Coordinates of C-alpha atoms and ligand atoms in Angstrom, one line a residue:
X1 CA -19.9 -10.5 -29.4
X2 CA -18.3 -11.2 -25.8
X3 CA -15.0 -10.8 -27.6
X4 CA -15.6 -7.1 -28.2
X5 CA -16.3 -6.8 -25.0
X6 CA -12.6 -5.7 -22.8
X7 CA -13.8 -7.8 -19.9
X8 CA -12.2 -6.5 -16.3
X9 CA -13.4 -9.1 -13.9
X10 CA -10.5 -11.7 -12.6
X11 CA -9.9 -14.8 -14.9
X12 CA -9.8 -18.2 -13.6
X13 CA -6.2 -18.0 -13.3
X14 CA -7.2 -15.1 -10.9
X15 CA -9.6 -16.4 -8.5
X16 CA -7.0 -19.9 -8.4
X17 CA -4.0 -17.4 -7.4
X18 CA -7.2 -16.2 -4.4
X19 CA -7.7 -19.7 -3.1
X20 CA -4.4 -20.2 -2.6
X21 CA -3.3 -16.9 -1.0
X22 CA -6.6 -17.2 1.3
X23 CA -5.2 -20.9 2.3
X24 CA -1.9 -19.0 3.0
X25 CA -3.1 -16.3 4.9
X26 CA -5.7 -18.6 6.9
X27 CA -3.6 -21.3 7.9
X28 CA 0.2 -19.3 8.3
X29 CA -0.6 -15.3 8.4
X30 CA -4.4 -14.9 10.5
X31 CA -3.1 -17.1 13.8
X32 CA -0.5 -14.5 14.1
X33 CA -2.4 -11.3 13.1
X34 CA -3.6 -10.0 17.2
X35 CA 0.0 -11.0 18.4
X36 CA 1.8 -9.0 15.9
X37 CA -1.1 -6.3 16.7
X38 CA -0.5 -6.6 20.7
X39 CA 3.4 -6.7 20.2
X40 CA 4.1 -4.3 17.3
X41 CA 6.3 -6.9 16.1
X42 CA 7.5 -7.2 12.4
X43 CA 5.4 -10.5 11.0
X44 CA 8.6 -12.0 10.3
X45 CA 6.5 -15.5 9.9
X46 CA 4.1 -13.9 7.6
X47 CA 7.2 -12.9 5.5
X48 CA 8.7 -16.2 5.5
X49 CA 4.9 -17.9 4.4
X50 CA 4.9 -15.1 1.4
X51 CA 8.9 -15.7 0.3
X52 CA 7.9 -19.6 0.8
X53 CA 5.2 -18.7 -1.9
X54 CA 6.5 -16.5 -3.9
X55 CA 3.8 -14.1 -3.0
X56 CA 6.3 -11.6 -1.2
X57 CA 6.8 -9.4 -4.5
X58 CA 4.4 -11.1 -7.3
X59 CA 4.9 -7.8 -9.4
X60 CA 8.2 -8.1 -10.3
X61 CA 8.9 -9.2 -13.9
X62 CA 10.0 -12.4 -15.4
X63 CA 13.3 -10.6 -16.8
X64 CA 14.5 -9.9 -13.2
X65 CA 13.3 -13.0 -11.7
X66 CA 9.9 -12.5 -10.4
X67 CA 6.9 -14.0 -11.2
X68 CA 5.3 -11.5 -13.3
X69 CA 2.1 -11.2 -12.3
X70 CA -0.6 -8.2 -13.5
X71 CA -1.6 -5.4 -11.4
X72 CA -5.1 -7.2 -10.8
X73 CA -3.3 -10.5 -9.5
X74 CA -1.0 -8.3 -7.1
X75 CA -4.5 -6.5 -6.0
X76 CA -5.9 -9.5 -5.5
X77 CA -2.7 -11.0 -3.1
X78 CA -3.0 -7.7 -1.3
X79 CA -6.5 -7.8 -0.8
X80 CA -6.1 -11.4 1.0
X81 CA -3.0 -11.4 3.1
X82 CA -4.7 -7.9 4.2
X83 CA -8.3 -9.8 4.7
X84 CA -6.0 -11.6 7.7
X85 CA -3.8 -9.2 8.8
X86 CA -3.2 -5.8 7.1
X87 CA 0.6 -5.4 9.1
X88 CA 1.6 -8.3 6.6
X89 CA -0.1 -6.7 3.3
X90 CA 2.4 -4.1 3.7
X91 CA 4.9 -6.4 2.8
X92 CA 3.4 -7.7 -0.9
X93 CA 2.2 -3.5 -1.1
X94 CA 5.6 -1.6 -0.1
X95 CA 7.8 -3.8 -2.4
X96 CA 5.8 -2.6 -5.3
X97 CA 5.7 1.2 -4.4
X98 CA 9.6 1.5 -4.0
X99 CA 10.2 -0.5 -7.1
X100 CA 8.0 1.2 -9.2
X101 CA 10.1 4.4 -9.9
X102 CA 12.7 1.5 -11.0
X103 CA 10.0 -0.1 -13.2
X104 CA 8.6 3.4 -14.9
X105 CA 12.3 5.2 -14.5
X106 CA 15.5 3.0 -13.9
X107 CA 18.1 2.0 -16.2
X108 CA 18.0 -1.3 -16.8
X109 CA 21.6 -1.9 -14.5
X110 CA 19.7 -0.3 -11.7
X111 CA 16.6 -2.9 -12.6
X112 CA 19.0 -6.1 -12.5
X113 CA 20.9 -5.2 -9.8
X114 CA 17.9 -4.2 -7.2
X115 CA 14.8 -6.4 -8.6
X116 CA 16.6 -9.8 -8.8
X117 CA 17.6 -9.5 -4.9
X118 CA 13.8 -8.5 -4.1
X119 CA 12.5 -11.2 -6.4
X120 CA 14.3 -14.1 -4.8
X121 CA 12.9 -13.0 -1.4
X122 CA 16.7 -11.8 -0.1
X123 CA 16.1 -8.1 0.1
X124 CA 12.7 -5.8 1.0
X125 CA 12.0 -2.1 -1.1
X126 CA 10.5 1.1 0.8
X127 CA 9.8 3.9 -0.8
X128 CA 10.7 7.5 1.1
X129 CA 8.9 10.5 -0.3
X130 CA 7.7 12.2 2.9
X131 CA 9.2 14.1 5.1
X132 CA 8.4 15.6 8.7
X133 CA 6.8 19.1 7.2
X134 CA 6.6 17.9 3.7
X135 CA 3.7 15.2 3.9
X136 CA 0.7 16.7 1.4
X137 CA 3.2 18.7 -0.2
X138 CA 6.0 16.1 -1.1
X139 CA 7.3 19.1 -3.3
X140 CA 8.3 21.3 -0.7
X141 CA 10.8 18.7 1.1
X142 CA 14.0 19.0 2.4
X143 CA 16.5 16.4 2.0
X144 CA 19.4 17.3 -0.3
X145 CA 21.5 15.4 -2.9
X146 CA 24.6 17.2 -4.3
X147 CA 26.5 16.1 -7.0
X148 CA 30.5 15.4 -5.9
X149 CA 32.1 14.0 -8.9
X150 CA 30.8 10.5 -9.9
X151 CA 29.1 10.5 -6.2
X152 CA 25.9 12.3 -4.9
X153 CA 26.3 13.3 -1.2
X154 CA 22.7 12.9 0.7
X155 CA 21.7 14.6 3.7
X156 CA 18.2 15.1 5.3
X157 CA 15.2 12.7 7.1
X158 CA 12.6 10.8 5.4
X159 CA 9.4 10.4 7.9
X160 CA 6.9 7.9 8.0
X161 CA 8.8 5.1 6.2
X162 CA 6.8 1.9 6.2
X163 CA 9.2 -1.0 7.2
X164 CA 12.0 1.5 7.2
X165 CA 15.0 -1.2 9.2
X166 CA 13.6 -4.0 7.6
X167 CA 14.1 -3.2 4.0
X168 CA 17.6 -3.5 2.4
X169 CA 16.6 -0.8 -0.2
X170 CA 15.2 2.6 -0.6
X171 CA 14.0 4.9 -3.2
X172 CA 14.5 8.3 -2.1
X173 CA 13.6 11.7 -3.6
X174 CA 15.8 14.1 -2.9
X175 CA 16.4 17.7 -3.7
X176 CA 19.2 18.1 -6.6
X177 CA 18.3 21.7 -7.8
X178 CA 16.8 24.3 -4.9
X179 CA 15.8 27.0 -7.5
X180 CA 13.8 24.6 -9.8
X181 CA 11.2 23.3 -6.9
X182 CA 9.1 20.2 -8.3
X183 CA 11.1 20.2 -11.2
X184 CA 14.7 19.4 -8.7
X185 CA 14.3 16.6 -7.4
X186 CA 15.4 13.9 -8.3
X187 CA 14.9 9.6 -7.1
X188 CA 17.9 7.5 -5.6
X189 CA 18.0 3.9 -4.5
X190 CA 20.0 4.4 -1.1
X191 CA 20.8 1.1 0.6
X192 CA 20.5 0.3 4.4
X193 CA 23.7 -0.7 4.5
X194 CA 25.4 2.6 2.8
X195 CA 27.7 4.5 5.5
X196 CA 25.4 7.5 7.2
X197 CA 22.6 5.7 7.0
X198 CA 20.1 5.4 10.2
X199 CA 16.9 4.9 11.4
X200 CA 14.6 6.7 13.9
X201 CA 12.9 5.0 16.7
X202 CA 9.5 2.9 15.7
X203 CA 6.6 5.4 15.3
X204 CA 3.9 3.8 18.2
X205 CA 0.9 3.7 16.3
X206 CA -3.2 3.1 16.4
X207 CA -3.4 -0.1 14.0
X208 CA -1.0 -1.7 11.6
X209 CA 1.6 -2.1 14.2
X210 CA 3.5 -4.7 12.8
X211 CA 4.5 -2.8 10.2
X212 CA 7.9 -0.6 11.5
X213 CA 6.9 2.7 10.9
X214 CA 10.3 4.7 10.8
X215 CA 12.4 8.0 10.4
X216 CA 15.5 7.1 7.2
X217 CA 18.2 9.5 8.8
X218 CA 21.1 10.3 5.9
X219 CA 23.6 11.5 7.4
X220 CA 26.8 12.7 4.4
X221 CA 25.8 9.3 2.5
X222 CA 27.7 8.9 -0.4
X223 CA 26.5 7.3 -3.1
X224 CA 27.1 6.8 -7.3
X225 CA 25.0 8.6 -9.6
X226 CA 24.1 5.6 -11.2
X227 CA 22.3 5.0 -8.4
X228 CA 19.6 8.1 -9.8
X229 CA 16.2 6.7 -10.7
X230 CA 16.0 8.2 -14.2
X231 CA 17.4 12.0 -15.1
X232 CA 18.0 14.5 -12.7
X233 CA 14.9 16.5 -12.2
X234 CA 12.6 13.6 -13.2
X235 CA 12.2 12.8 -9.4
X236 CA 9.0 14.0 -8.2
X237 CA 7.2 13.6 -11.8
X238 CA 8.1 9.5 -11.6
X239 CA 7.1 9.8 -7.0
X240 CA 3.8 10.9 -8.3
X241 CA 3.3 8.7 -11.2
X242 CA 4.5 5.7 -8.9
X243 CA 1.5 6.4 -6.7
X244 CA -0.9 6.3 -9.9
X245 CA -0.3 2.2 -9.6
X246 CA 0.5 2.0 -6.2
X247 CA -2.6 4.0 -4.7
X248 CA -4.8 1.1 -6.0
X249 CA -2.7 -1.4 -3.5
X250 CA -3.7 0.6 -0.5
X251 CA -7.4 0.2 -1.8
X252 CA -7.0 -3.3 -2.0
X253 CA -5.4 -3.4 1.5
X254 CA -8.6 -1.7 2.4
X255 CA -11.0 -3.7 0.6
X256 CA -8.8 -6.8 2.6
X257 CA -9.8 -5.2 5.6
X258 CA -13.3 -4.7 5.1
X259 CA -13.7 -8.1 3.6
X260 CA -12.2 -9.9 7.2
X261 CA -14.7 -7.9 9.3
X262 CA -17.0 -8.8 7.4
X263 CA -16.9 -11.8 7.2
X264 CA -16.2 -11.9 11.2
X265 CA -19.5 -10.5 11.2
X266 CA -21.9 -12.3 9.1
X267 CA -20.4 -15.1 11.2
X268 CA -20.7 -13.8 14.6
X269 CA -24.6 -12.4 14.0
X270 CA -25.8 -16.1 13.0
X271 CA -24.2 -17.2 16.2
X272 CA -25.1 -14.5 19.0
X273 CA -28.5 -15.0 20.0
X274 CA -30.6 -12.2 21.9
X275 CA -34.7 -12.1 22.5
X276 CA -34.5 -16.0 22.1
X277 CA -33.2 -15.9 18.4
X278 CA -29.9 -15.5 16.4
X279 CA -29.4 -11.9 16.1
X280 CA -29.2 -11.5 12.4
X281 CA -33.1 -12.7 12.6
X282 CA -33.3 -8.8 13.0
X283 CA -34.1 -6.8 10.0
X284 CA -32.1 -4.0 11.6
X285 CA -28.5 -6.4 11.4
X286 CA -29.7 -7.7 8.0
X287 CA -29.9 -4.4 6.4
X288 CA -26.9 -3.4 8.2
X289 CA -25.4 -6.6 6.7
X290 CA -26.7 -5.8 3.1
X291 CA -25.2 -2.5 3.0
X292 CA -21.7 -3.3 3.9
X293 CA -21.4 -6.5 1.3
X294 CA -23.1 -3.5 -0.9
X295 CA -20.0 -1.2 -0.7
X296 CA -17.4 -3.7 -0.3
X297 CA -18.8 -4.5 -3.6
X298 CA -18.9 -1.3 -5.1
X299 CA -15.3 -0.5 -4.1
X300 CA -13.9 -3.8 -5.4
X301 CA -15.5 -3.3 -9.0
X302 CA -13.8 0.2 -8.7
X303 CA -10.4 -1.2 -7.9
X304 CA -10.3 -4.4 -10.0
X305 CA -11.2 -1.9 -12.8
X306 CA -8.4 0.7 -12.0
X307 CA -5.9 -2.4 -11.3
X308 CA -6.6 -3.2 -15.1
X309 CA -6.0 0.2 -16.6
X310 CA -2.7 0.3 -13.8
X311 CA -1.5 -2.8 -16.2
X312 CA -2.0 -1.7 -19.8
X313 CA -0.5 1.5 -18.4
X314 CA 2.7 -0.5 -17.5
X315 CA 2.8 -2.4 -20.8
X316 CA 2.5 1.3 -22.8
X317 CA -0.6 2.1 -23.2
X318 CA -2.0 5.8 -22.3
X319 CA -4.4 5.9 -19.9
X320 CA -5.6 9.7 -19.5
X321 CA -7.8 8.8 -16.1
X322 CA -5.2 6.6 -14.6
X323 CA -4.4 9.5 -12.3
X324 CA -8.2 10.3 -11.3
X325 CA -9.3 6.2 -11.5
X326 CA -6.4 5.3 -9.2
X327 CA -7.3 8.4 -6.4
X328 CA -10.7 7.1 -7.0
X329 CA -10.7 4.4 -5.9
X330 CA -8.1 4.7 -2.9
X331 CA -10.6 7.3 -1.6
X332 CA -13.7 5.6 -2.0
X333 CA -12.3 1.9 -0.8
X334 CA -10.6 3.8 2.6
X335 CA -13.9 5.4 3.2
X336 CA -15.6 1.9 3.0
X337 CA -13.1 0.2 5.2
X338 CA -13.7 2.4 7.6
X339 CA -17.3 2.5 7.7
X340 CA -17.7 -1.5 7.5
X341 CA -15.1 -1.9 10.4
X342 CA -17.2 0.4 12.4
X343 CA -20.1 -1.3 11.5
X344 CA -18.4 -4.8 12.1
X345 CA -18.0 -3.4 15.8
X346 CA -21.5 -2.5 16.1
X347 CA -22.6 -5.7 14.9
X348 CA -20.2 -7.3 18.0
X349 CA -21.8 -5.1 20.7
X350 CA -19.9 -5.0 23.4
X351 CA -17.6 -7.9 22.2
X352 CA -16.8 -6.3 19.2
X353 CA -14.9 -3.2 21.2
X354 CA -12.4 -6.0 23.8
X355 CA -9.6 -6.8 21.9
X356 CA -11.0 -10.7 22.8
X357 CA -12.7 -10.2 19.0
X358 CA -10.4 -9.2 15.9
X359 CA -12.7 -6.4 14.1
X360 CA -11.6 -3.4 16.9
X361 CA -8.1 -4.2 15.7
X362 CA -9.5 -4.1 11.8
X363 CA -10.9 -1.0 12.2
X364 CA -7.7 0.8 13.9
X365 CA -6.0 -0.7 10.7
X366 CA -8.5 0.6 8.4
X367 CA -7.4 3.9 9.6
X368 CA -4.7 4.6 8.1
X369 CA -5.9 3.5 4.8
X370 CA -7.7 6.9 4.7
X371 CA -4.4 9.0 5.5
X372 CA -1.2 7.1 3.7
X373 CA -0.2 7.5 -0.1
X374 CA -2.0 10.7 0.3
X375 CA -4.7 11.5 2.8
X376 CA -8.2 11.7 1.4
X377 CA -8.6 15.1 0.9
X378 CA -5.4 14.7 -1.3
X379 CA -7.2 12.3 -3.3
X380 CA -10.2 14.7 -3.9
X381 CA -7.6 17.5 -4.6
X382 CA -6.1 15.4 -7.3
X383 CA -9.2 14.1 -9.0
X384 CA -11.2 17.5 -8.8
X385 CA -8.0 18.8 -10.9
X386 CA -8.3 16.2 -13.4
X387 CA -11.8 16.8 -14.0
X388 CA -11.3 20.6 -14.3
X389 CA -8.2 20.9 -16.2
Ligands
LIG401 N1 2.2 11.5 -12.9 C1 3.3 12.2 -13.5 N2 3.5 13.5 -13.3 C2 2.6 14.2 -12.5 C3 1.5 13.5 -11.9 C4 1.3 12.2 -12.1 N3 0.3 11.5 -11.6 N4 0.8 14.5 -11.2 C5 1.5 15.6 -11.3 N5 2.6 15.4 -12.1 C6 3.6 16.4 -12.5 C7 2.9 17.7 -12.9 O1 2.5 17.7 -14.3 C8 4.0 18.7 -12.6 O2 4.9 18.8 -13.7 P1 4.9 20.1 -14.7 O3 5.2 21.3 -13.9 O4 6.0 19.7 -15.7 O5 3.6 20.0 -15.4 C9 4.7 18.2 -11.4 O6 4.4 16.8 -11.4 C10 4.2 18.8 -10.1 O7 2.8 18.6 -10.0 P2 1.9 19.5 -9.3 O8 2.1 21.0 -9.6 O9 0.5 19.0 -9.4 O10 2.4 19.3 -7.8 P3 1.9 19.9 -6.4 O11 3.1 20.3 -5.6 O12 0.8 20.8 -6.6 O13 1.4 18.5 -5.6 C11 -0.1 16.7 -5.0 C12 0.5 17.7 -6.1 C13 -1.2 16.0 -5.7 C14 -0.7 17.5 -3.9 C15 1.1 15.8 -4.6 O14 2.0 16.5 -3.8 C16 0.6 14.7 -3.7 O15 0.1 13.6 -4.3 N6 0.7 14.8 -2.3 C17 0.4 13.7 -1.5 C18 1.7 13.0 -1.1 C19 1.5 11.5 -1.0 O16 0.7 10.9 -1.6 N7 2.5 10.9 -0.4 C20 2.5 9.4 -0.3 C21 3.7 9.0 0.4 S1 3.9 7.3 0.3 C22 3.0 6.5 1.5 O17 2.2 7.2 2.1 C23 3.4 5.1 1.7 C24 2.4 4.2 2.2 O18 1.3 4.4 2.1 C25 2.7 2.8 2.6
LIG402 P1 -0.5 17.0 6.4 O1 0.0 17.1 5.0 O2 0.2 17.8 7.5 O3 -2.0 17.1 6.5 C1 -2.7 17.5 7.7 C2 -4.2 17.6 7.3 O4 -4.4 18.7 6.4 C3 -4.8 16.3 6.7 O5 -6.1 16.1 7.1 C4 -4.7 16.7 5.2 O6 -5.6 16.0 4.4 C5 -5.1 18.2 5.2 N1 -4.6 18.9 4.0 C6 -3.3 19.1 3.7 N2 -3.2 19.8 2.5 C7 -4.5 19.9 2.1 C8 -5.1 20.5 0.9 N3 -4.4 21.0 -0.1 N4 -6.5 20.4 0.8 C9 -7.2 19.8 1.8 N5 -6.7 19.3 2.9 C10 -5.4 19.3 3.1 N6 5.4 8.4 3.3 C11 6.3 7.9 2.5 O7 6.9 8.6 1.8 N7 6.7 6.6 2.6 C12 6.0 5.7 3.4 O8 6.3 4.5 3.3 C13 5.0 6.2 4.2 N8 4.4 5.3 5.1 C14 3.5 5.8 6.0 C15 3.0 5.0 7.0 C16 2.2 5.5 8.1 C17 1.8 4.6 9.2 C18 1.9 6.9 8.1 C19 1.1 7.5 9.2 C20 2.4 7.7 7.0 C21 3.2 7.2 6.0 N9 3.7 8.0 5.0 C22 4.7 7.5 4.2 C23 3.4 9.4 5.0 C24 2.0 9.8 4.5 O9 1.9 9.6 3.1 C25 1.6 11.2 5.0 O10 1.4 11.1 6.4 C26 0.4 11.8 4.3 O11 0.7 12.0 2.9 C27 -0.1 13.1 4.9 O12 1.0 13.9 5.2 P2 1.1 14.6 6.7 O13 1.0 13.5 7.7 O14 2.2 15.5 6.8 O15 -0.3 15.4 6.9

C-alpha cells in the first residue's frame, strides 16, 4: 500500500545532508552571522565552508560537475545555512536562480562552459531581471541588446542585483525586439569581466547586509550570440519560469530564518526567569511558542511539497500548479518569517530589540523575503490568475 503512496517528506539521505549542513553552518557560518550583519561585508568565510563542502551550488548536475542534488535537498541546504545566517543562503540560493535559465533554456556549449566553473566553486551566478522602474513589471524594462553581426551590443542597468561584484557570471534579460514587448526579450550570460561592464555602489540595506546588493551597469558590451540563453524572444518566458523553481528557495531562506529565531527563543524563555519562574512557565509564552512551531510547520510541508513538484518538473514531467504551488508557498513562508521573527523579539523583551541578541537582526532579514523574486502581492497576482484562468 505505502508504495502507492508518492511520499514528499525528506528521505534519510535527506535529513543526513541536514545534519551535516547544520554542523557546517553551527560551527563555520553562525559565529560570523552579527559581524557580517554589523559590517555589511561579503561572508567570504561562509563561502569558503560551502566550496569546502561542496554545498556552494548542490543543484548543478553530475554532467557539468556538480553534485546533483534534488530540488528538496537544495531546499533543505538553504533552509540551514539560512537558519544561521540568511546573507550566506544567498550564496547556495542565487547560484541556482542565474543558472536556471541555463538549465531550462541553454545550449548545452553554454551549460559546459558556465556550470563546470560554478560547480567546482571557481565562479558565482546572479541573475539580473530587474531594473530601476521595471521591478513588478520585469516586462516593461529597458536595457537593450542589438544584434551586430555574430555580436550582440548591450546597453542599460540591471537594479537590485544580489551579489552583483562578487559573481563572475550573469544572466541578463535584455530587450532584442521593442515592438514585440514580453515576447522581445531575450536572456544572455554577460560576464564580469566583459569590457563595459560595471557595478553601482552597494545598496545600504535593513537586513541581509552581507549580501552586495548592486546596480550591473552595461555600458556598449559586446558580446557573441552564442552567448543567448535559448531563442531570441524566449527571454522573459524562461525569467518567469526560472522563478517557478527558484521562488521555493526564497521560502526556504525564510523558513531558515524562522527556524533560528525560534529556536533562539524556545531557548531563551526556559532560561529568563520573571515572577520567580522561568518565563515560558507562562501560558501566555507557551501559546505564543505553539503557534510559531505551528506555522513554521505549515510552511515547511508547503515548501518541501512544492520543492518536489520543482524536481519532476526539471526531470520533464508537467506540473500544471508549479506556477501557483511555488508563489504559494514563497508567500505564505515570507509571511511566517516575518511574523515568528517578530514574535521571537517579543519573546526577548527588551533584549530581543539590542543588537546584543541575534533575532532583531533575523527579523530585518526576514524582510526582504516578503519583497524579492516578486513582492507578495505579486505572488497573490500570479496565483489568483492561475486559479481564474
Ligand atoms: N512560466 C513560463 N511562461 C510564463 C510564466 C511562467 N511561470 N508566467 C507567464 N508566462 C508567459 C505568459 O504565458 C506570457 O506569454 P504568452 O503571451 O505567450 O502567453 C508571457 O510569459 C508574459 O506573461 P504575462 O502576460 O503574465 O506577463 P506580465 O507582464 O503580466 O507579468 C508578472 C507577469 C507575474 C507580474 C511578472 O512580471 C512577475 O513575476 N513580476 C515580478 C518580478 C519578479 O519576480 N522579479 C524577481 C527578480 S529576481 C529577485 O528578486 C532575486 C532575488 O530574490 C535574490
Ligand atoms: P514596485 O514594483 O515598484 O512595487 C511597489 C509596491 O507596489 C509593492 O508593494 C508592490 O507589491 C506593489 N505592486 C506593484 N504592482 C502591483 C500589482 N499589480 N498589484 C498589487 N500590488 C502591486 N532583482 C533581480 O532581478 N535580481 C536580483 O538578484 C534581485 N535581488 C534583490 C535583492 C534585494 C535586496 C532587493 C531589495 C531586490 C532585489 N531584486 C532583484 C529586485 C526585486 O525582485 C524587486 O525589488 C521586486 O520585484 C519589487 O520591485 P520594485 O522594488 O520595483 O517594487
Amino acid at each position: 500500500m505505502s508504495a502507492d503512496f508518492p511520499a514528499y517528506s525528506p528521505s534519510e539521505e535527506h535529513e543526513l545532508l541536514r545534519r551535516t549542513v547544520r554542523d557546517l553552518a553551527d560551527a563555520k557560518i553562525a559565529p560570523g552571522a552579527a559581524e557580517v550583519d554589523e559590517t555589511a561585508d561579503f561572508p567570504q568565510e561562509a563561502h569558503d565552508a560551502l566550496v569546502q563542502n561542496d554545498l556552494h551550488a548542490v543543484h548543478i548536475p553530475e554532467a557539468y560537475g556538480g553534485a546533483g542534488a534534488d530540488a528538496l535537498a537544495t531546499v533543505i541546504v538553504i533552509e540551514e545555512v539560512a537558519r544561521a545566517c540568511a546573507s550566506s543562503s544567498l550564496i547556495p540560493a542565487v547560484n541556482k536562480l542565474g543558472t536556471v535559465p541555463l538549465l531550462l533554456s541553454g545550449s548545452e556549449e553554454l551549460k559546459k562552459r558556465y556550470l563546470a566553473p560554478l560547480a567546482r566553486g571557481e565562479a558565482m551566478f546572479s541573475y539580473a531581471l530587474s531594473e530601476a522602474e521595471a521591478g513588478s513589471d520585469a516586462a516593461s524594462m529597458r536595457t537593450r541588446a542589438v544584434r551586430d553581426g555574430d555580436d550582440y551590443v548591450l546597453n542599460g542597468a540591471k537594479m537590485w542585483i544580489t551579489n552583483a561584484g562578487v559573481s563572475e557570471y550573469y544572466t541578463v534579460m535584455a530587450v532584442t525586439d521593442p515592438e514585440q514587448g514580453a515576447k522581445g526579450i531575450s536572456a544572455f550570460v554577460v560576464e564580469k569581466s566583459d569590457p563595459g561592464v560595471s557595478f553601482g555602489p552597494k545598496e545600504r540595506k535593513l537586513g541581509i547586509k552581507g549580501s552586495p546588493t548592486r546596480q550591473v551597469i552595461l555600458e556598449d558590451v559586446r558580446i557573441p550570440a552564442s552567448r543567448m540563453v535559448g531563442a531570441e524572444g524566449t527571454g522573459f518566458k524562461t525569467a518567469l519560469a526560472t522563478l517557478d523553481h527558484t521562488r521555493i528557495t526564497i521560502a526556504a531562506q525564510a523558513l531558515g530564518i524562522a527556524q533560528g529565531a525560534l529556536d533562539y527563543a524556545i531557548g531563551y524563555v526556559k532560561e529568563r526567569r520573571q515572577f520567580g519562574r522561568p518565563v515560558a512557565d507562562f501560558q501566555g509564552v507557551q501559546f505564543m511558542i505553539a503557534d510559531m512551531a505551528m506555522k513554521l510547520e505549515g510552511a515547511r510541508q508547503l515548501t518541501y511539497h512544492a520543492a518536489i513538484k520543482s524536481e519532476r518538473a526539471m526531470l520533464g514531467e508537467r506540473i500544471p500548479d508549479l506556477t501557483f504551488i511555488s508563489s504559494a508557498c514563497k508567500c505564505l513562508a515570507s509571511d511566517v518569517a516575518m511574523e515568528i521573527t517578530t514574535d521571537a523579539v517579543q519573546l526577548l523583551g527588551g533584549y530581543g530589540y539590542t543588537r546584543d541578541f541575534p533575532v532583531e537582526r533575523m527579523m530585518r532579514d526576514a524582510k526582504i523575503t516578503q519583497i524579492y523574486e516578486g513582492t507578495n502581492q505579486i505572488q497573490r497576482v500570479v496565483m489568483s490568475r492561475q486559479l481564474l484562468k
